[in-house]
Amino acid sequence: MAEMKKLMRALAGETMETPPAWMMRQAGRYLPEYKATRAEAGDFLSLCYNPDLAAEVTLQPIRRFGFDAAILFADILLVPQALGADLWFVTGEGPRLSTITDRAGFDALKPADAVHETLSPIYETVKILSRELPSDVALIGFAGAPWTVATYMTAGRGTPDQAPAHALKDGNRPVFDALMDRITEATIEYLSAQIDAGAEVVKLFDSWAGSLKGDDFTTYALEPTRKIIAALKARHPNTPVIAFPREAGEAYVGFAKATGADCVALDQSVDAGWAAKNVQVDGCVQGNLAPGHMVTGGQPLIDEVRRIKAAFSGGPHVFNLGHGITPDADPDNVALMLETLRA
Ligand code: CP3
């Protein structure tokens, strides 16, 4: 039998001397080769829907740095688009979508299983990658978690406080709940198809989970994640799931147990020593170097990599940043991070 990939061993609960490593947004604008391929594709969305070029940009950081995992190149906002929302990207600003603010807006959405029609090129990218990736590199598929996707579908853009989503949730709960359910079903369909196409792990990005407090966190972050994981495990019992309830704070404690996640990804606001005691006790954790170190580098980067590695050395750990690498990062600092981790 082929040796198990490092990422899969950590996700199965193995404590390793050197943890496997990958990086959120590892294919991105800090790499000149990414910018060249994006220009060849025309724009960001054309790149997402071009399987050959999307596979190419997924492979670029693997070739350059030798990460232990590749993450499918796509975007969490392709699901709203596949459900019928208009989606475009404004260069230098970010995503824009048509918004859902009432029952009529919700009623115009397509059913969950309609997503396959629009998203089939993404499954093709996964197929190409599962053929072309080096045999020791694991392939991660992903989707946005329902709350985070709903924040974009209600606001039509990124927002500092997710106010439009909170307004619909508090002002018209039946419509908000129907929207959450539709996204949940579509996400199950989409991730299940990614696994069928060759994704070995899937990750749920709940980037705005931190704006949900108390019962709302349970209802709109924890519960949809639990539902998606239960449905995926029923169809694909051996595929591990990474959950990322970003900025959950104290609510990271017990999240893996409550949702069935095989690994919980930690943002950089969480102290690694605290997380080792309170979160890693339940299983694998991922994280959590501040992405700013990829810009500033030097001794502080080296010290932080060593500190995080040591803090999580008593249990299963996947080394990563606490959030995505930014376009102003220096690729040399990524190399320094890996060299320090693996020394
Ligand atoms: O390398 C990878 O991590 C895989 C690909 C990936 C992208 N987006 C590509 C991308 C993944 C996993 C995502 C997830 C994603 N997309 C999230 C969750 C993670 C997070 O960052 O919190 C969110 C919230 C989105 C929505 C989104 N897509 C925003 C807000 C933006 C604009 C901000 C920005 O960085 O420009 C995007 C665009 C985007 N998605 C880019 C990339 C490489 C940059 C687009 C470009 O090339 O111009």
mmCIF file of N, CA and C and ligand atoms in Angstrom, residues 22-29 34-35 38 43-45 47-48 57-58 61 70-77 89-95 140 142-144 148 151-152 157-158 203 205-208 244 246 323-327, ligand 1:
data_model
loop_
_atom_site.group_PDB
_atom_site.id
_atom_site.type_symbol
_atom_site.label_atom_id
_atom_site.label_comp_id
_atom_site.label_asym_id
_atom_site.label_seq_id
_atom_site.Cartn_x
_atom_site.Cartn_y
_atom_site.Cartn_z
ATOM 1 N N TRP A 22 0.566 23.871 4.526
ATOM 2 C CA TRP A 22 0.085 24.533 3.315
ATOM 3 C C TRP A 22 -0.350 25.930 3.752
ATOM 4 N N MET A 23 -0.868 26.724 2.840
ATOM 5 C CA MET A 23 -1.132 28.119 3.159
ATOM 6 C C MET A 23 -2.435 28.575 2.507
ATOM 7 N N MET A 24 -3.311 29.209 3.292
ATOM 8 C CA MET A 24 -4.532 29.763 2.699
ATOM 9 C C MET A 24 -4.162 30.813 1.658
ATOM 10 N N ARG A 25 -4.853 30.779 0.490
ATOM 11 C CA ARG A 25 -4.561 31.657 -0.655
ATOM 12 C C ARG A 25 -3.155 31.445 -1.205
ATOM 13 N N GLN A 26 -2.680 30.175 -1.122
ATOM 14 C CA GLN A 26 -1.299 29.942 -1.576
ATOM 15 C C GLN A 26 -1.139 30.187 -3.074
ATOM 16 N N ALA A 27 -2.210 30.042 -3.837
ATOM 17 C CA ALA A 27 -2.190 30.484 -5.237
ATOM 18 C C ALA A 27 -2.776 31.894 -5.236
ATOM 19 N N GLY A 28 -1.996 32.886 -5.569
ATOM 20 C CA GLY A 28 -2.550 34.238 -5.487
ATOM 21 C C GLY A 28 -1.601 35.302 -5.993
ATOM 22 N N ARG A 29 -2.045 36.536 -5.799
ATOM 23 C CA ARG A 29 -1.373 37.668 -6.451
ATOM 24 C C ARG A 29 0.018 37.990 -5.946
ATOM 25 N N TYR A 34 1.287 33.502 -10.930
ATOM 26 C CA TYR A 34 -0.182 33.561 -10.823
ATOM 27 C C TYR A 34 -0.721 34.723 -11.647
ATOM 28 N N LYS A 35 -0.088 35.878 -11.488
ATOM 29 C CA LYS A 35 -0.582 37.064 -12.216
ATOM 30 C C LYS A 35 -0.507 36.843 -13.718
ATOM 31 N N ARG A 38 -3.383 34.484 -14.683
ATOM 32 C CA ARG A 38 -4.661 35.203 -14.603
ATOM 33 C C ARG A 38 -4.831 36.122 -15.809
ATOM 34 N N ASP A 43 -9.614 37.298 -16.723
ATOM 35 C CA ASP A 43 -9.961 37.861 -15.417
ATOM 36 C C ASP A 43 -10.138 36.722 -14.415
ATOM 37 N N PHE A 44 -10.418 37.094 -13.165
ATOM 38 C CA PHE A 44 -10.446 36.111 -12.080
ATOM 39 C C PHE A 44 -11.493 35.018 -12.316
ATOM 40 N N LEU A 45 -12.720 35.397 -12.676
ATOM 41 C CA LEU A 45 -13.768 34.377 -12.846
ATOM 42 C C LEU A 45 -13.487 33.468 -14.040
ATOM 43 N N LEU A 47 -10.629 32.613 -14.977
ATOM 44 C CA LEU A 47 -9.600 31.692 -14.475
ATOM 45 C C LEU A 47 -10.251 30.555 -13.670
ATOM 46 N N CYS A 48 -11.202 30.910 -12.800
ATOM 47 C CA CYS A 48 -11.890 29.876 -11.997
ATOM 48 C C CYS A 48 -12.580 28.835 -12.882
ATOM 49 N N VAL A 57 -2.634 27.175 -11.860
ATOM 50 C CA VAL A 57 -2.338 28.059 -10.721
ATOM 51 C C VAL A 57 -2.373 27.311 -9.380
ATOM 52 N N THR A 58 -3.146 26.232 -9.322
ATOM 53 C CA THR A 58 -3.134 25.403 -8.106
ATOM 54 C C THR A 58 -1.757 24.761 -7.918
ATOM 55 N N PRO A 61 2.205 27.063 -6.595
ATOM 56 C CA PRO A 61 2.871 27.123 -5.284
ATOM 57 C C PRO A 61 3.444 25.768 -4.835
ATOM 58 N N ALA A 70 -2.312 20.838 -1.760
ATOM 59 C CA ALA A 70 -2.765 21.818 -2.744
ATOM 60 C C ALA A 70 -4.234 22.078 -2.473
ATOM 61 N N ILE A 71 -4.643 23.356 -2.571
ATOM 62 C CA ILE A 71 -6.070 23.646 -2.459
ATOM 63 C C ILE A 71 -6.577 24.048 -3.838
ATOM 64 N N LEU A 72 -7.640 23.372 -4.227
ATOM 65 C CA LEU A 72 -8.324 23.651 -5.478
ATOM 66 C C LEU A 72 -8.433 25.162 -5.693
ATOM 67 N N PHE A 73 -8.141 25.632 -6.905
ATOM 68 C CA PHE A 73 -8.323 27.053 -7.189
ATOM 69 C C PHE A 73 -9.755 27.293 -7.659
ATOM 70 N N ALA A 74 -10.496 28.044 -6.873
ATOM 71 C CA ALA A 74 -11.888 28.415 -7.185
ATOM 72 C C ALA A 74 -12.243 29.530 -6.216
ATOM 73 N N ASP A 75 -13.507 29.740 -5.927
ATOM 74 C CA ASP A 75 -13.889 30.770 -4.952
ATOM 75 C C ASP A 75 -15.192 30.377 -4.275
ATOM 76 N N ILE A 76 -15.371 30.830 -3.029
ATOM 77 C CA ILE A 76 -16.603 30.490 -2.305
ATOM 78 C C ILE A 76 -17.837 31.134 -2.944
ATOM 79 N N LEU A 77 -17.640 32.179 -3.739
ATOM 80 C CA LEU A 77 -18.794 32.892 -4.312
ATOM 81 C C LEU A 77 -19.304 32.259 -5.602
ATOM 82 N N PHE A 89 -16.268 40.800 -10.233
ATOM 83 C CA PHE A 89 -15.189 41.268 -9.361
ATOM 84 C C PHE A 89 -14.704 42.621 -9.846
ATOM 85 N N VAL A 90 -14.611 43.563 -8.938
ATOM 86 C CA VAL A 90 -14.097 44.880 -9.265
ATOM 87 C C VAL A 90 -12.612 44.891 -8.877
ATOM 88 N N THR A 91 -11.746 45.075 -9.876
ATOM 89 C CA THR A 91 -10.303 45.013 -9.629
ATOM 90 C C THR A 91 -9.894 46.008 -8.538
ATOM 91 N N GLY A 92 -9.137 45.511 -7.596
ATOM 92 C CA GLY A 92 -8.660 46.360 -6.506
ATOM 93 C C GLY A 92 -9.685 46.551 -5.391
ATOM 94 N N GLU A 93 -10.925 46.076 -5.597
ATOM 95 C CA GLU A 93 -11.950 46.264 -4.564
ATOM 96 C C GLU A 93 -12.487 44.946 -4.020
ATOM 97 N N GLY A 94 -12.807 44.010 -4.935
ATOM 98 C CA GLY A 94 -13.339 42.735 -4.463
ATOM 99 C C GLY A 94 -14.649 42.379 -5.135
ATOM 100 N N PRO A 95 -15.356 41.398 -4.561
ATOM 101 C CA PRO A 95 -16.545 40.861 -5.227
ATOM 102 C C PRO A 95 -17.771 41.764 -5.107
ATOM 103 N N ILE A 140 -7.028 19.378 -1.507
ATOM 104 C CA ILE A 140 -8.107 19.898 -0.665
ATOM 105 C C ILE A 140 -9.154 20.594 -1.537
ATOM 106 N N PHE A 142 -12.982 22.740 -1.356
ATOM 107 C CA PHE A 142 -13.531 23.663 -0.353
ATOM 108 C C PHE A 142 -14.832 24.291 -0.809
ATOM 109 N N ALA A 143 -15.497 24.904 0.170
ATOM 110 C CA ALA A 143 -16.664 25.755 -0.078
ATOM 111 C C ALA A 143 -16.750 26.748 1.073
ATOM 112 N N GLY A 144 -17.529 27.788 0.885
ATOM 113 C CA GLY A 144 -17.815 28.688 1.992
ATOM 114 C C GLY A 144 -18.851 28.041 2.891
ATOM 115 N N THR A 148 -21.238 32.589 6.011
ATOM 116 C CA THR A 148 -20.346 33.492 5.273
ATOM 117 C C THR A 148 -20.868 33.729 3.865
ATOM 118 N N THR A 151 -23.688 36.122 3.999
ATOM 119 C CA THR A 151 -23.327 37.535 4.214
ATOM 120 C C THR A 151 -23.076 38.227 2.880
ATOM 121 N N TYR A 152 -22.453 37.513 1.941
ATOM 122 C CA TYR A 152 -22.205 38.102 0.619
ATOM 123 C C TYR A 152 -23.493 38.174 -0.205
ATOM 124 N N ARG A 157 -21.546 42.288 -1.287
ATOM 125 C CA ARG A 157 -20.112 42.594 -1.223
ATOM 126 C C ARG A 157 -19.596 42.212 0.165
ATOM 127 N N GLY A 158 -18.305 42.326 0.358
ATOM 128 C CA GLY A 158 -17.740 42.145 1.690
ATOM 129 C C GLY A 158 -18.114 43.332 2.565
ATOM 130 N N LYS A 203 -12.609 21.574 2.984
ATOM 131 C CA LYS A 203 -12.564 22.594 4.030
ATOM 132 C C LYS A 203 -13.753 23.543 3.864
ATOM 133 N N PHE A 205 -15.003 27.242 4.773
ATOM 134 C CA PHE A 205 -14.523 28.556 5.204
ATOM 135 C C PHE A 205 -15.686 29.369 5.776
ATOM 136 N N ASP A 206 -15.682 29.566 7.110
ATOM 137 C CA ASP A 206 -16.683 30.454 7.704
ATOM 138 C C ASP A 206 -15.966 31.727 8.163
ATOM 139 N N SER A 207 -15.577 32.535 7.180
ATOM 140 C CA SER A 207 -14.704 33.686 7.425
ATOM 141 C C SER A 207 -15.321 34.710 8.364
ATOM 142 N N TRP A 208 -16.664 34.786 8.377
ATOM 143 C CA TRP A 208 -17.340 35.796 9.195
ATOM 144 C C TRP A 208 -18.071 35.186 10.386
ATOM 145 N N PHE A 244 -13.417 25.943 9.535
ATOM 146 C CA PHE A 244 -12.716 27.193 9.868
ATOM 147 C C PHE A 244 -13.726 28.261 10.294
ATOM 148 N N ARG A 246 -13.781 31.235 11.561
ATOM 149 C CA ARG A 246 -12.784 32.282 11.837
ATOM 150 C C ARG A 246 -13.258 33.255 12.921
ATOM 151 N N HIS A 323 -5.003 33.220 8.348
ATOM 152 C CA HIS A 323 -5.925 33.664 7.299
ATOM 153 C C HIS A 323 -5.102 33.706 6.012
ATOM 154 N N GLY A 324 -5.697 34.193 4.918
ATOM 155 C CA GLY A 324 -5.016 34.132 3.628
ATOM 156 C C GLY A 324 -3.791 35.039 3.528
ATOM 157 N N ILE A 325 -2.811 34.585 2.748
ATOM 158 C CA ILE A 325 -1.640 35.415 2.445
ATOM 159 C C ILE A 325 -2.103 36.607 1.584
ATOM 160 N N THR A 326 -1.485 37.753 1.805
ATOM 161 C CA THR A 326 -1.916 38.985 1.118
ATOM 162 C C THR A 326 -1.046 39.259 -0.120
ATOM 163 N N PRO A 327 -1.572 40.057 -1.059
ATOM 164 C CA PRO A 327 -0.836 40.303 -2.314
ATOM 165 C C PRO A 327 0.531 40.974 -2.128
HETATM 166 O O1 CP3 B 1 -5.338 29.470 -2.867
HETATM 167 C C1 CP3 B 1 -6.437 29.286 -2.311
HETATM 168 O O2 CP3 B 1 -6.630 29.490 -1.103
HETATM 169 C C2 CP3 B 1 -7.562 28.672 -3.133
HETATM 170 C C3 CP3 B 1 -8.439 29.571 -3.778
HETATM 171 C C4 CP3 B 1 -9.343 30.479 -2.971
HETATM 172 C C5 CP3 B 1 -9.687 31.787 -3.421
HETATM 173 N N1 CP3 B 1 -10.648 32.268 -2.600
HETATM 174 C C6 CP3 B 1 -9.121 32.443 -4.601
HETATM 175 C C7 CP3 B 1 -9.226 33.907 -4.713
HETATM 176 C C8 CP3 B 1 -10.072 30.231 -1.801
HETATM 177 C C9 CP3 B 1 -10.031 29.047 -0.864
HETATM 178 C C10 CP3 B 1 -10.901 31.361 -1.589
HETATM 179 C C11 CP3 B 1 -11.860 31.468 -0.478
HETATM 180 C C12 CP3 B 1 -12.610 32.714 -0.287
HETATM 181 N N2 CP3 B 1 -13.078 33.569 -1.239
HETATM 182 C C13 CP3 B 1 -13.040 33.185 0.972
HETATM 183 C C14 CP3 B 1 -12.815 32.479 2.286
HETATM 184 C C15 CP3 B 1 -11.463 32.658 2.821
HETATM 185 C C16 CP3 B 1 -11.124 34.037 3.312
HETATM 186 O O3 CP3 B 1 -10.294 34.680 2.660
HETATM 187 O O4 CP3 B 1 -11.699 34.458 4.327
HETATM 188 C C17 CP3 B 1 -13.739 34.387 0.763
HETATM 189 C C18 CP3 B 1 -14.354 35.248 1.829
HETATM 190 C C19 CP3 B 1 -13.772 34.607 -0.645
HETATM 191 C C20 CP3 B 1 -14.443 35.727 -1.358
HETATM 192 C C21 CP3 B 1 -13.482 36.557 -2.089
HETATM 193 N N3 CP3 B 1 -12.796 36.164 -3.230
HETATM 194 C C22 CP3 B 1 -13.086 37.872 -1.766
HETATM 195 C C23 CP3 B 1 -13.571 38.670 -0.575
HETATM 196 C C24 CP3 B 1 -12.162 38.257 -2.733
HETATM 197 C C25 CP3 B 1 -11.539 39.600 -2.889
HETATM 198 C C26 CP3 B 1 -10.463 39.839 -1.907
HETATM 199 C C27 CP3 B 1 -9.134 39.650 -2.557
HETATM 200 O O5 CP3 B 1 -8.266 39.021 -1.945
HETATM 201 O O6 CP3 B 1 -8.971 40.184 -3.663
HETATM 202 C C28 CP3 B 1 -11.960 37.153 -3.615
HETATM 203 C C29 CP3 B 1 -11.057 37.104 -4.758
HETATM 204 C C30 CP3 B 1 -10.070 35.980 -4.802
HETATM 205 N N4 CP3 B 1 -10.337 34.678 -4.514
HETATM 206 C C31 CP3 B 1 -8.720 36.074 -5.222
HETATM 207 C C32 CP3 B 1 -8.182 34.779 -5.175
HETATM 208 C C33 CP3 B 1 -6.796 34.338 -5.567
HETATM 209 C C34 CP3 B 1 -8.053 37.333 -5.709
HETATM 210 C C35 CP3 B 1 -8.635 37.657 -7.050
HETATM 211 C C36 CP3 B 1 -7.640 38.107 -8.078
HETATM 212 O O7 CP3 B 1 -6.781 37.313 -8.521
HETATM 213 O O8 CP3 B 1 -7.779 39.262 -8.457
#
